[in-house]
Amino acid sequence: MKVLYAASEAIPFMKTGGLADVVGSLPGYFAKEECEVRVILPKYLCMEKKFLENMHFLCHFYVDLNWRRQYVGVFEATYRGITYYLIDNEYYFAGDQPYNHLHEDVEKFAYFSKAVLQALPYLDYAPEIIHCHDWQTGLVPVFLKTCFGSDPYYAGIKTVFTIHNMKFQGRWNLGAVMDITGLPEQIFNSQELESYGEANYLKGGLVYSDMITTVSENYAHDITTPEGGEGLDGLMYARRDSLFGITNGIDYEEFNPKKDPYLTHHFTKETVTEGKKDNKKVLQKKYGLPEKADTFLLGMVSRMTDQKGFDLVAYVLEQMLAHDDIQFVVLGTGEERYQEMLTYFMNRYPKKMHVHIGYSEEEAHEIYAACDGFLMPSLFEPCGLSQLMAMRYGTLPIVRETGGLKETVIPYNQYTHQGTGFSFANYDALEMLGCIHYAMEIFRDKKEWRHLMTQAMERDSSWEHSAGEYLRLYKRLLGEE
Ligand code: ADP
Ligand code: GLC
């Protein structure tokens, strides 16, 4: 079976969030003899030099987008045994980050989606399935069925569309998108590409693909409701028979406390107490915090957006830091208002809190390894990978019970002693604070805490199981099961 993943980011080439982790790690979990997955991405000029220099040119051609005729170069690279194709066009993929102004984005991802399809005959790889990820590739199934449908080369290709985040839809003015894409005017109707007066790429992907998946079972349900559907719940409900929730995993090689190259002190579940102590000391020193082993070290690694619950943090941060025995470390970038709020509190309480506004793979790993608790109070969360990474390092997640967070974190039960973290139900800052204080109280009981860390580390968050589920869906789609 041959499956091509089309996406706007994948580790190690480009990453802004969990999408990149999924697209860059899941392909490695299929047995190649049974299912070979290759990946196609944009070749952004802002990719690290070492990646740009390690790809080779395959071919070039031109793609027509209405009156535009645009150059497409195709490059190839191999990473950990997986073949990657990269679409080159220095006009569209310039800039210091992969996404910039939305208007440009809708044009560049229309270009990318059509280029992906047109590139296929040039590759020595004819996929039976194209698996698209998020709105940036929403037009792949649309172009496939409207522009390429009658060509026998494309006729049998099936499409799967995975929603990583329903909030991002790639919406733009109808007339502009008609002009940008050159798609037939008739499909810009409320049953197909139009949504609330705008053209909507995500909707296109959801209407035109053969099968839809999302990244947790809870979220698969949430998006069929008005609360979670971001305006597309009616469509999701109508397509519920083709909608499947498959919970994300993480790369167990990349995130491995036993041999993580970013850590100075490695540990296993048998040595977690000592390992954590050593890593905590290193991080406290690095961040200029008092090197106290018994202080509860709470961490966050996150995009700074309202999705991630920073409004709750802002509301109670002063109270949170008033506690004698807490230190708080945050790594992330995003909305200015959150960056400023966190920086303000860091300057005010430099011995209690450290914030790094920026992106750092190394520090993310250090935080996952060193902290006692990991805060993720999301407003909504399709799956969430950070809580899985935290548990892998014996760091107990403190999460709001929503989407994938509710599905993957077992809240501590003081009677059965079971649990892999702590959770609270409502999007309420005081409830979150109460939950943090509760975790801090349990933290004082060293034996109980150790038991919880062990259970968190024992949780199986590897891709094995989910890859099996994707394979079953692919087979079903091709009529093999
Ligand atoms: P989302 O995809 O919504 O951002 P996830 O929890 O699924 O949330 O994935 C986030 C991923 O991005 C994790 O791998 C996390 O470690 C990483 N990450 C987020 N912010 C940063 C940052 N500032 N530096 C390094 N890694 C980050
Ligand atoms: C999105 C979601 C996140 C999910 C990730 C990978 O960015 O916000 O919850 O884990 O995609 O699927």
Short mmCIF file of C-alpha atoms and ligand atoms in Angstrom, two decimals:
data_model
loop_
_atom_site.label_atom_id
_atom_site.label_comp_id
_atom_site.label_asym_id
_atom_site.label_seq_id
_atom_site.Cartn_x
_atom_site.Cartn_y
_atom_site.Cartn_z
CA MET A 1 0.00 0.00 0.00
CA LYS A 2 1.29 3.44 -0.87
CA VAL A 3 0.17 6.47 1.10
CA LEU A 4 1.32 10.06 0.61
CA TYR A 5 1.01 12.50 3.51
CA ALA A 6 0.50 16.10 2.44
CA ALA A 7 1.05 18.72 5.12
CA SER A 8 2.40 22.17 5.80
CA GLU A 9 4.89 21.06 8.47
CA ALA A 10 6.73 17.98 9.71
CA ILE A 11 9.66 17.42 12.04
CA PRO A 12 12.57 17.76 11.57
CA PHE A 13 12.10 20.11 8.59
CA MET A 14 9.62 22.61 10.00
CA LYS A 15 7.59 22.77 13.18
CA THR A 16 5.28 25.25 14.85
CA GLY A 17 3.19 22.77 16.83
CA GLY A 18 1.96 19.21 17.28
CA LEU A 19 0.99 18.81 13.62
CA ALA A 20 4.69 18.61 12.77
CA ASP A 21 5.29 15.96 15.42
CA VAL A 22 2.50 13.80 14.02
CA VAL A 23 3.36 14.13 10.32
CA GLY A 24 7.06 13.63 11.01
CA SER A 25 6.80 10.64 13.31
CA LEU A 26 3.74 8.56 12.39
CA PRO A 27 5.06 7.46 8.93
CA GLY A 28 7.91 5.60 10.62
CA TYR A 29 5.50 3.35 12.50
CA PHE A 30 4.15 1.41 9.51
CA ALA A 31 5.87 -1.76 8.34
CA LYS A 32 7.14 -0.67 4.92
CA GLU A 33 6.33 -3.98 3.23
CA GLU A 34 2.73 -3.51 4.20
CA CYS A 35 2.27 0.24 3.95
CA GLU A 36 4.83 2.73 2.72
CA VAL A 37 4.19 6.30 3.74
CA ARG A 38 5.99 9.20 2.09
CA VAL A 39 5.52 12.85 2.93
CA ILE A 40 5.19 15.97 0.79
CA LEU A 41 5.84 19.44 2.25
CA PRO A 42 6.55 22.99 1.13
CA LYS A 43 10.24 23.81 0.90
CA TYR A 44 10.30 26.93 3.06
CA LEU A 45 13.29 29.22 2.73
CA CYS A 46 13.30 29.54 6.52
CA MET A 47 14.09 25.85 6.99
CA GLU A 48 17.40 25.19 8.72
CA LYS A 49 20.34 25.29 6.35
CA LYS A 50 21.37 21.72 7.12
CA PHE A 51 18.05 20.49 5.75
CA LEU A 52 18.02 22.78 2.72
CA GLU A 53 21.50 21.61 1.82
CA ASN A 54 20.64 17.96 2.17
CA MET A 55 17.91 17.59 -0.41
CA HIS A 56 18.31 16.92 -4.09
CA PHE A 57 16.46 18.29 -7.06
CA LEU A 58 14.11 15.87 -8.82
CA CYS A 59 12.23 17.80 -11.48
CA HIS A 60 10.31 20.94 -12.30
CA PHE A 61 7.08 21.86 -14.08
CA TYR A 62 4.45 24.62 -14.08
CA VAL A 63 1.09 24.68 -12.41
CA ASP A 64 -1.90 26.70 -13.62
CA LEU A 65 -3.96 28.57 -11.06
CA ASN A 66 -6.55 30.46 -13.01
CA TRP A 67 -4.60 33.07 -14.99
CA ARG A 68 -1.40 32.38 -13.04
CA ARG A 69 1.27 30.02 -14.26
CA GLN A 70 3.63 29.16 -11.43
CA TYR A 71 6.92 27.33 -11.25
CA VAL A 72 7.10 24.12 -9.19
CA GLY A 73 10.39 22.51 -8.27
CA VAL A 74 10.37 19.14 -6.54
CA PHE A 75 13.17 18.13 -4.19
CA GLU A 76 13.67 14.86 -2.35
CA ALA A 77 15.18 14.11 1.04
CA THR A 78 15.37 11.10 3.31
CA TYR A 79 15.07 11.23 7.04
CA ARG A 80 15.08 8.17 9.27
CA GLY A 81 14.26 5.95 6.30
CA ILE A 82 11.25 8.02 5.19
CA THR A 83 11.18 9.75 1.80
CA TYR A 84 10.17 13.40 1.82
CA TYR A 85 9.25 15.45 -1.23
CA LEU A 86 9.54 19.21 -1.00
CA ILE A 87 7.74 21.65 -3.23
CA ASP A 88 9.94 24.57 -4.18
CA ASN A 89 8.77 28.03 -5.13
CA GLU A 90 10.70 30.92 -3.68
CA TYR A 91 7.88 33.40 -4.20
CA TYR A 92 5.38 31.48 -2.09
CA PHE A 93 7.67 29.90 0.47
CA ALA A 94 9.86 32.90 1.35
CA GLY A 95 9.76 34.71 4.68
CA ASP A 96 11.12 33.99 8.13
CA GLN A 97 8.25 31.75 9.16
CA PRO A 98 6.04 29.19 7.42
CA TYR A 99 2.78 31.08 7.90
CA ASN A 100 2.49 34.81 7.54
CA HIS A 101 -0.29 36.94 6.28
CA LEU A 102 -3.46 34.91 5.76
CA HIS A 103 -4.17 36.29 2.32
CA GLU A 104 -0.83 35.08 1.15
CA ASP A 105 -1.37 31.83 3.01
CA VAL A 106 -4.61 31.02 1.21
CA GLU A 107 -2.87 31.60 -2.10
CA LYS A 108 0.26 29.70 -1.23
CA PHE A 109 -1.59 26.66 0.06
CA ALA A 110 -3.90 26.61 -2.97
CA TYR A 111 -0.70 26.57 -5.00
CA PHE A 112 0.81 23.86 -2.79
CA SER A 113 -2.30 21.66 -2.99
CA LYS A 114 -2.44 21.74 -6.76
CA ALA A 115 1.33 21.32 -7.07
CA VAL A 116 1.14 18.18 -4.88
CA LEU A 117 -1.31 16.57 -7.30
CA GLN A 118 0.51 17.63 -10.41
CA ALA A 119 3.82 16.37 -9.01
CA LEU A 120 2.61 12.77 -8.70
CA PRO A 121 3.32 11.53 -12.23
CA TYR A 122 6.89 12.84 -11.89
CA LEU A 123 7.62 10.69 -8.82
CA ASP A 124 8.50 7.01 -8.91
CA TYR A 125 5.71 6.55 -6.45
CA ALA A 126 2.01 6.34 -7.28
CA PRO A 127 0.05 6.69 -4.04
CA GLU A 128 -3.27 4.91 -3.68
CA ILE A 129 -4.18 7.24 -0.84
CA ILE A 130 -3.37 10.88 -0.21
CA HIS A 131 -3.65 11.64 3.47
CA CYS A 132 -4.13 15.39 4.00
CA HIS A 133 -3.58 17.26 7.24
CA ASP A 134 -5.34 20.46 8.30
CA TRP A 135 -6.75 23.34 6.23
CA GLN A 136 -3.53 24.03 4.35
CA THR A 137 -4.15 20.84 2.35
CA GLY A 138 -7.94 21.14 2.27
CA LEU A 139 -7.96 21.85 -1.44
CA VAL A 140 -6.08 18.66 -2.36
CA PRO A 141 -9.26 16.52 -2.42
CA VAL A 142 -11.14 19.40 -4.08
CA PHE A 143 -8.64 19.82 -6.93
CA LEU A 144 -8.38 16.05 -7.23
CA LYS A 145 -12.07 15.59 -7.87
CA THR A 146 -12.75 18.72 -9.90
CA CYS A 147 -9.62 19.19 -12.03
CA PHE A 148 -7.95 15.79 -12.21
CA GLY A 149 -10.95 13.45 -11.84
CA SER A 150 -11.24 12.43 -15.48
CA ASP A 151 -7.55 11.58 -15.86
CA PRO A 152 -7.11 7.80 -15.45
CA TYR A 153 -3.85 8.32 -13.53
CA TYR A 154 -5.77 10.08 -10.75
CA ALA A 155 -9.13 8.36 -10.98
CA GLY A 156 -8.59 5.69 -8.33
CA ILE A 157 -6.80 7.82 -5.72
CA LYS A 158 -8.59 7.97 -2.37
CA THR A 159 -8.25 10.76 0.18
CA VAL A 160 -8.16 10.86 3.96
CA PHE A 161 -8.36 14.17 5.77
CA THR A 162 -7.15 14.58 9.35
CA ILE A 163 -8.36 17.50 11.43
CA HIS A 164 -5.71 18.53 13.93
CA ASN A 165 -7.49 21.71 14.86
CA MET A 166 -10.99 22.72 13.79
CA LYS A 167 -10.38 26.33 14.76
CA PHE A 168 -8.08 27.01 11.82
CA GLN A 169 -10.07 26.81 8.61
CA GLY A 170 -8.33 28.93 5.97
CA ARG A 171 -11.26 31.25 5.26
CA TRP A 172 -11.18 34.05 2.77
CA ASN A 173 -13.28 36.19 0.51
CA LEU A 174 -15.18 34.10 -2.07
CA GLY A 175 -14.23 36.17 -5.10
CA ALA A 176 -10.57 36.22 -4.10
CA VAL A 177 -10.46 32.45 -3.65
CA MET A 178 -12.21 31.88 -6.98
CA ASP A 179 -9.53 34.03 -8.56
CA ILE A 180 -6.68 32.40 -6.67
CA THR A 181 -7.71 28.81 -7.31
CA GLY A 182 -9.50 28.89 -10.64
CA LEU A 183 -11.88 26.27 -9.22
CA PRO A 184 -15.31 26.05 -10.88
CA GLU A 185 -17.66 28.75 -9.60
CA GLN A 186 -20.47 26.24 -9.05
CA ILE A 187 -18.70 24.59 -6.12
CA PHE A 188 -18.62 27.81 -4.10
CA ASN A 189 -22.01 27.00 -2.58
CA SER A 190 -23.08 26.23 0.99
CA GLN A 191 -22.91 22.47 0.40
CA GLU A 192 -19.31 22.62 -0.75
CA LEU A 193 -16.73 25.38 -0.44
CA GLU A 194 -18.72 28.25 0.98
CA SER A 195 -19.29 28.77 4.68
CA TYR A 196 -20.89 31.83 6.28
CA GLY A 197 -20.27 33.91 3.17
CA GLU A 198 -16.62 33.00 2.80
CA ALA A 199 -14.62 30.37 0.96
CA ASN A 200 -13.39 27.78 3.43
CA TYR A 201 -10.51 25.41 2.64
CA LEU A 202 -11.12 23.15 5.63
CA LYS A 203 -14.72 22.71 4.61
CA GLY A 204 -13.60 21.83 1.09
CA GLY A 205 -11.36 19.12 2.50
CA LEU A 206 -14.10 17.78 4.73
CA VAL A 207 -16.71 17.67 1.96
CA TYR A 208 -14.47 16.22 -0.74
CA SER A 209 -12.38 13.62 1.11
CA ASP A 210 -13.40 9.99 1.32
CA MET A 211 -12.66 9.60 5.00
CA ILE A 212 -12.11 12.04 7.86
CA THR A 213 -10.17 11.45 11.03
CA THR A 214 -9.31 13.60 13.99
CA VAL A 215 -6.76 13.23 16.72
CA SER A 216 -8.75 11.88 19.67
CA GLU A 217 -12.06 10.10 20.16
CA ASN A 218 -13.39 12.85 22.39
CA TYR A 219 -12.61 15.51 19.82
CA ALA A 220 -14.30 13.41 17.11
CA HIS A 221 -17.42 13.77 19.19
CA ASP A 222 -16.85 17.41 20.23
CA ILE A 223 -16.68 18.65 16.64
CA THR A 224 -20.14 17.30 15.87
CA THR A 225 -21.58 19.68 18.50
CA PRO A 226 -22.15 23.45 18.30
CA GLU A 227 -19.75 23.95 21.23
CA GLY A 228 -16.80 22.29 19.50
CA GLY A 229 -17.67 22.45 15.81
CA GLU A 230 -16.38 25.97 15.12
CA GLY A 231 -19.36 26.50 12.82
CA LEU A 232 -18.87 23.25 10.91
CA ASP A 233 -20.64 20.94 13.39
CA GLY A 234 -23.59 20.40 11.03
CA LEU A 235 -21.25 19.12 8.35
CA MET A 236 -19.35 16.97 10.83
CA TYR A 237 -22.57 15.50 12.10
CA ALA A 238 -23.70 14.76 8.56
CA ARG A 239 -20.38 13.03 7.86
CA ARG A 240 -20.24 11.20 11.19
CA ASP A 241 -20.20 7.78 9.52
CA SER A 242 -16.94 8.68 7.79
CA LEU A 243 -15.42 10.38 10.83
CA PHE A 244 -13.00 8.51 13.10
CA GLY A 245 -11.09 9.57 16.21
CA ILE A 246 -7.59 8.14 16.45
CA THR A 247 -5.61 9.34 19.43
CA ASN A 248 -2.12 10.69 18.74
CA GLY A 249 1.01 9.07 19.99
CA ILE A 250 4.51 10.47 20.44
CA ASP A 251 7.86 9.37 19.12
CA TYR A 252 9.32 7.11 21.80
CA GLU A 253 12.82 7.45 20.38
CA GLU A 254 12.76 11.23 20.33
CA PHE A 255 11.21 11.51 23.77
CA ASN A 256 13.11 9.04 25.87
CA PRO A 257 14.38 9.96 29.35
CA LYS A 258 16.82 7.06 29.15
CA LYS A 259 18.87 8.56 26.31
CA ASP A 260 17.57 12.01 25.49
CA PRO A 261 20.59 13.89 24.05
CA TYR A 262 19.27 17.19 25.45
CA LEU A 263 19.55 15.96 29.04
CA THR A 264 22.63 15.88 31.21
CA HIS A 265 21.05 13.32 33.55
CA HIS A 266 19.23 10.32 32.14
CA PHE A 267 16.72 8.25 34.07
CA THR A 268 14.23 5.41 33.92
CA LYS A 269 11.11 4.77 35.90
CA GLU A 270 13.25 3.00 38.50
CA THR A 271 15.49 6.05 38.92
CA VAL A 272 12.93 8.78 38.31
CA THR A 273 13.19 10.41 41.75
CA GLU A 274 16.95 10.92 41.54
CA GLY A 275 16.86 11.70 37.81
CA LYS A 276 14.30 14.40 38.30
CA LYS A 277 16.21 15.91 41.18
CA ASP A 278 19.35 16.26 39.04
CA ASN A 279 17.54 17.67 36.02
CA LYS A 280 15.61 20.06 38.23
CA LYS A 281 18.80 21.43 39.68
CA VAL A 282 20.24 22.02 36.21
CA LEU A 283 17.12 23.84 35.04
CA GLN A 284 16.83 25.95 38.19
CA LYS A 285 20.41 27.03 37.74
CA LYS A 286 19.92 27.78 34.05
CA TYR A 287 16.86 29.91 34.80
CA GLY A 288 18.36 31.67 37.85
CA LEU A 289 15.86 30.13 40.27
CA PRO A 290 16.85 29.04 43.81
CA GLU A 291 18.14 25.46 43.59
CA LYS A 292 15.67 23.90 45.98
CA ALA A 293 14.83 20.25 45.46
CA ASP A 294 11.63 20.30 47.49
CA THR A 295 10.01 23.21 45.71
CA PHE A 296 7.18 22.21 43.39
CA LEU A 297 8.41 23.02 39.88
CA LEU A 298 5.54 23.63 37.50
CA GLY A 299 6.16 23.94 33.76
CA MET A 300 4.44 24.92 30.54
CA VAL A 301 5.65 24.48 26.96
CA SER A 302 3.09 25.93 24.65
CA ARG A 303 1.98 28.11 21.80
CA MET A 304 0.71 31.25 23.55
CA THR A 305 -2.86 31.47 22.32
CA ASP A 306 -6.24 31.55 24.00
CA GLN A 307 -6.70 27.84 23.15
CA LYS A 308 -4.01 26.96 25.66
CA GLY A 309 -5.65 28.53 28.73
CA PHE A 310 -3.35 31.52 29.28
CA ASP A 311 -6.34 33.61 30.35
CA LEU A 312 -6.75 31.35 33.37
CA VAL A 313 -3.05 31.64 34.14
CA ALA A 314 -3.20 35.44 33.92
CA TYR A 315 -6.12 35.55 36.29
CA VAL A 316 -4.49 33.67 39.18
CA LEU A 317 -0.77 33.97 38.56
CA GLU A 318 -0.27 36.45 41.38
CA GLN A 319 -2.02 34.09 43.81
CA MET A 320 -0.19 31.10 42.43
CA LEU A 321 3.21 32.69 42.94
CA ALA A 322 2.26 33.82 46.45
CA HIS A 323 2.67 30.23 47.61
CA ASP A 324 6.04 29.73 49.36
CA ASP A 325 6.87 26.49 47.67
CA ILE A 326 6.28 26.90 43.99
CA GLN A 327 8.40 27.77 40.98
CA PHE A 328 6.89 28.27 37.54
CA VAL A 329 8.73 27.98 34.21
CA VAL A 330 7.20 28.74 30.83
CA LEU A 331 8.53 28.27 27.30
CA GLY A 332 6.56 29.51 24.34
CA THR A 333 5.77 32.15 21.77
CA GLY A 334 2.55 33.59 20.48
CA GLU A 335 0.20 36.44 21.21
CA GLU A 336 1.82 39.59 22.49
CA ARG A 337 -0.63 40.07 25.35
CA TYR A 338 0.35 36.72 26.90
CA GLN A 339 4.05 37.25 26.31
CA GLU A 340 3.85 40.63 28.03
CA MET A 341 1.78 39.33 30.93
CA LEU A 342 4.22 36.49 31.62
CA THR A 343 7.27 38.70 31.22
CA TYR A 344 5.76 41.19 33.66
CA PHE A 345 5.33 38.50 36.32
CA MET A 346 8.81 37.13 35.70
CA ASN A 347 10.31 40.57 36.28
CA ARG A 348 8.24 40.96 39.39
CA TYR A 349 9.01 37.52 40.83
CA PRO A 350 12.40 36.56 39.38
CA LYS A 351 13.03 33.99 42.10
CA LYS A 352 9.73 32.29 41.49
CA MET A 353 9.23 32.32 37.80
CA HIS A 354 11.10 32.15 34.52
CA VAL A 355 9.73 32.72 31.06
CA HIS A 356 11.51 32.11 27.81
CA ILE A 357 9.67 33.75 24.94
CA GLY A 358 10.94 31.74 22.02
CA TYR A 359 11.19 28.33 20.51
CA SER A 360 13.72 25.81 21.77
CA GLU A 361 13.63 22.07 21.30
CA GLU A 362 16.36 21.68 23.90
CA GLU A 363 14.59 23.65 26.60
CA ALA A 364 11.30 21.90 25.88
CA HIS A 365 12.96 18.57 26.64
CA GLU A 366 14.65 20.01 29.73
CA ILE A 367 11.33 21.26 31.05
CA TYR A 368 9.54 17.95 30.39
CA ALA A 369 12.31 16.18 32.29
CA ALA A 370 12.89 18.56 35.19
CA CYS A 371 9.43 19.61 36.31
CA ASP A 372 7.18 17.99 38.86
CA GLY A 373 3.94 19.20 37.33
CA PHE A 374 3.05 20.24 33.77
CA LEU A 375 0.23 22.74 33.33
CA MET A 376 -2.12 22.51 30.34
CA PRO A 377 -5.40 24.24 31.18
CA SER A 378 -6.68 24.34 27.58
CA LEU A 379 -9.96 25.89 26.57
CA PHE A 380 -10.18 23.09 24.00
CA GLU A 381 -7.63 20.50 22.92
CA PRO A 382 -8.00 18.21 19.91
CA CYS A 383 -5.42 15.84 21.36
CA GLY A 384 -2.40 17.53 22.88
CA LEU A 385 1.05 16.00 22.75
CA SER A 386 2.75 17.98 25.51
CA GLN A 387 0.90 16.13 28.26
CA LEU A 388 2.01 12.82 26.70
CA MET A 389 5.61 14.04 26.57
CA ALA A 390 5.40 15.19 30.19
CA MET A 391 4.10 11.80 31.35
CA ARG A 392 6.86 10.02 29.45
CA TYR A 393 9.33 11.93 31.68
CA GLY A 394 7.38 11.29 34.89
CA THR A 395 6.07 14.86 35.02
CA LEU A 396 2.45 14.88 36.12
CA PRO A 397 0.09 16.85 33.88
CA ILE A 398 -2.42 19.22 35.44
CA VAL A 399 -5.06 19.56 32.75
CA ARG A 400 -8.54 20.76 32.03
CA GLU A 401 -10.89 17.95 31.16
CA THR A 402 -11.39 18.62 27.48
CA GLY A 403 -10.80 16.68 24.24
CA GLY A 404 -7.61 14.67 24.17
CA LEU A 405 -6.53 15.87 27.61
CA LYS A 406 -9.50 14.19 29.20
CA GLU A 407 -8.85 11.06 27.22
CA THR A 408 -5.15 10.66 27.96
CA VAL A 409 -4.69 11.82 31.56
CA ILE A 410 -6.14 9.68 34.36
CA PRO A 411 -6.88 12.02 37.27
CA TYR A 412 -5.43 11.04 40.64
CA ASN A 413 -7.81 9.13 42.86
CA GLN A 414 -6.78 9.28 46.51
CA TYR A 415 -8.78 6.14 47.40
CA THR A 416 -7.50 3.79 44.70
CA HIS A 417 -4.10 5.55 44.37
CA GLN A 418 -4.53 5.38 40.60
CA GLY A 419 -3.71 8.25 38.29
CA THR A 420 -1.24 9.77 35.87
CA GLY A 421 -1.99 13.43 36.64
CA PHE A 422 -4.58 15.90 37.91
CA SER A 423 -7.56 17.47 36.22
CA PHE A 424 -10.30 20.03 36.67
CA ALA A 425 -13.60 20.26 34.83
CA ASN A 426 -14.57 23.88 34.19
CA TYR A 427 -12.75 26.63 32.38
CA ASP A 428 -12.37 28.48 35.65
CA ALA A 429 -9.18 30.01 37.02
CA LEU A 430 -9.91 29.31 40.67
CA GLU A 431 -10.74 25.71 39.89
CA MET A 432 -7.39 25.45 38.13
CA LEU A 433 -5.62 27.03 41.11
CA GLY A 434 -7.37 24.60 43.46
CA CYS A 435 -6.17 21.73 41.30
CA ILE A 436 -2.57 23.02 41.34
CA HIS A 437 -2.70 23.34 45.15
CA TYR A 438 -4.10 19.84 45.43
CA ALA A 439 -1.25 18.46 43.31
CA MET A 440 1.22 20.36 45.52
CA GLU A 441 -0.29 18.77 48.59
CA ILE A 442 0.10 15.26 47.15
CA PHE A 443 3.64 16.20 46.10
CA ARG A 444 4.54 16.42 49.79
CA ASP A 445 3.79 12.71 50.12
CA LYS A 446 6.95 11.42 48.46
CA LYS A 447 5.86 7.80 48.32
CA GLU A 448 2.51 8.57 46.74
CA TRP A 449 4.08 10.99 44.25
CA ARG A 450 6.63 8.42 43.20
CA HIS A 451 3.83 5.93 42.64
CA LEU A 452 2.07 8.47 40.41
CA MET A 453 5.22 9.27 38.44
CA THR A 454 5.68 5.56 37.80
CA GLN A 455 2.13 5.18 36.56
CA ALA A 456 2.54 8.20 34.27
CA MET A 457 5.74 6.73 32.82
CA GLU A 458 4.05 3.40 32.29
CA ARG A 459 1.31 4.88 30.13
CA ASP A 460 1.72 3.63 26.58
CA SER A 461 1.72 6.75 24.41
CA SER A 462 3.74 5.22 21.58
CA TRP A 463 2.40 5.28 18.02
CA GLU A 464 2.12 1.49 17.66
CA HIS A 465 -1.54 1.23 18.49
CA SER A 466 -2.71 4.29 16.55
CA ALA A 467 -0.65 3.38 13.50
CA GLY A 468 -2.54 0.06 13.49
CA GLU A 469 -5.82 1.94 13.50
CA TYR A 470 -4.78 4.14 10.58
CA LEU A 471 -3.74 1.04 8.68
CA ARG A 472 -7.15 -0.51 9.23
CA LEU A 473 -8.81 2.62 7.87
CA TYR A 474 -6.54 2.70 4.81
CA LYS A 475 -7.40 -0.95 4.11
CA ARG A 476 -11.07 -0.27 4.50
CA LEU A 477 -10.85 2.63 2.11
CA LEU A 478 -9.19 0.46 -0.51
CA GLY A 479 -11.73 -2.28 0.03
CA GLU A 480 -9.18 -4.67 1.48
CA GLU A 481 -10.97 -5.20 4.78
P1 ADP B 1 -0.38 22.28 19.59
O1 ADP B 1 -0.13 21.45 18.40
O2 ADP B 1 -1.81 22.70 19.73
O3 ADP B 1 0.53 23.42 19.72
P2 ADP B 1 0.49 19.92 21.09
O4 ADP B 1 0.53 19.65 22.53
O5 ADP B 1 -0.18 18.92 20.23
O6 ADP B 1 -0.13 21.37 20.89
O7 ADP B 1 1.97 20.02 20.50
C1 ADP B 1 2.84 21.03 20.83
C2 ADP B 1 4.23 20.64 20.38
O8 ADP B 1 5.00 21.81 20.19
C3 ADP B 1 4.97 19.82 21.41
O9 ADP B 1 5.92 19.01 20.74
C4 ADP B 1 5.68 20.89 22.23
O10 ADP B 1 6.80 20.38 22.90
C5 ADP B 1 6.09 21.83 21.13
N1 ADP B 1 6.28 23.24 21.50
C6 ADP B 1 5.33 24.18 21.70
N2 ADP B 1 5.90 25.37 21.98
C7 ADP B 1 7.24 25.17 21.93
C8 ADP B 1 8.38 26.02 22.14
N3 ADP B 1 8.24 27.31 22.42
N4 ADP B 1 9.61 25.48 22.03
C9 ADP B 1 9.75 24.16 21.74
N5 ADP B 1 8.74 23.32 21.54
C10 ADP B 1 7.49 23.82 21.63
C1 GLC B 2 -3.19 20.56 16.91
C2 GLC B 2 -3.93 20.51 18.22
C3 GLC B 2 -3.31 19.58 19.23
C4 GLC B 2 -2.88 18.27 18.58
C5 GLC B 2 -1.97 18.56 17.41
C6 GLC B 2 -1.47 17.30 16.72
O1 GLC B 2 -2.20 21.52 16.88
O2 GLC B 2 -4.08 21.79 18.78
O3 GLC B 2 -4.24 19.31 20.26
O4 GLC B 2 -2.21 17.45 19.52
O5 GLC B 2 -2.66 19.32 16.47
O6 GLC B 2 -2.53 16.50 16.24
#
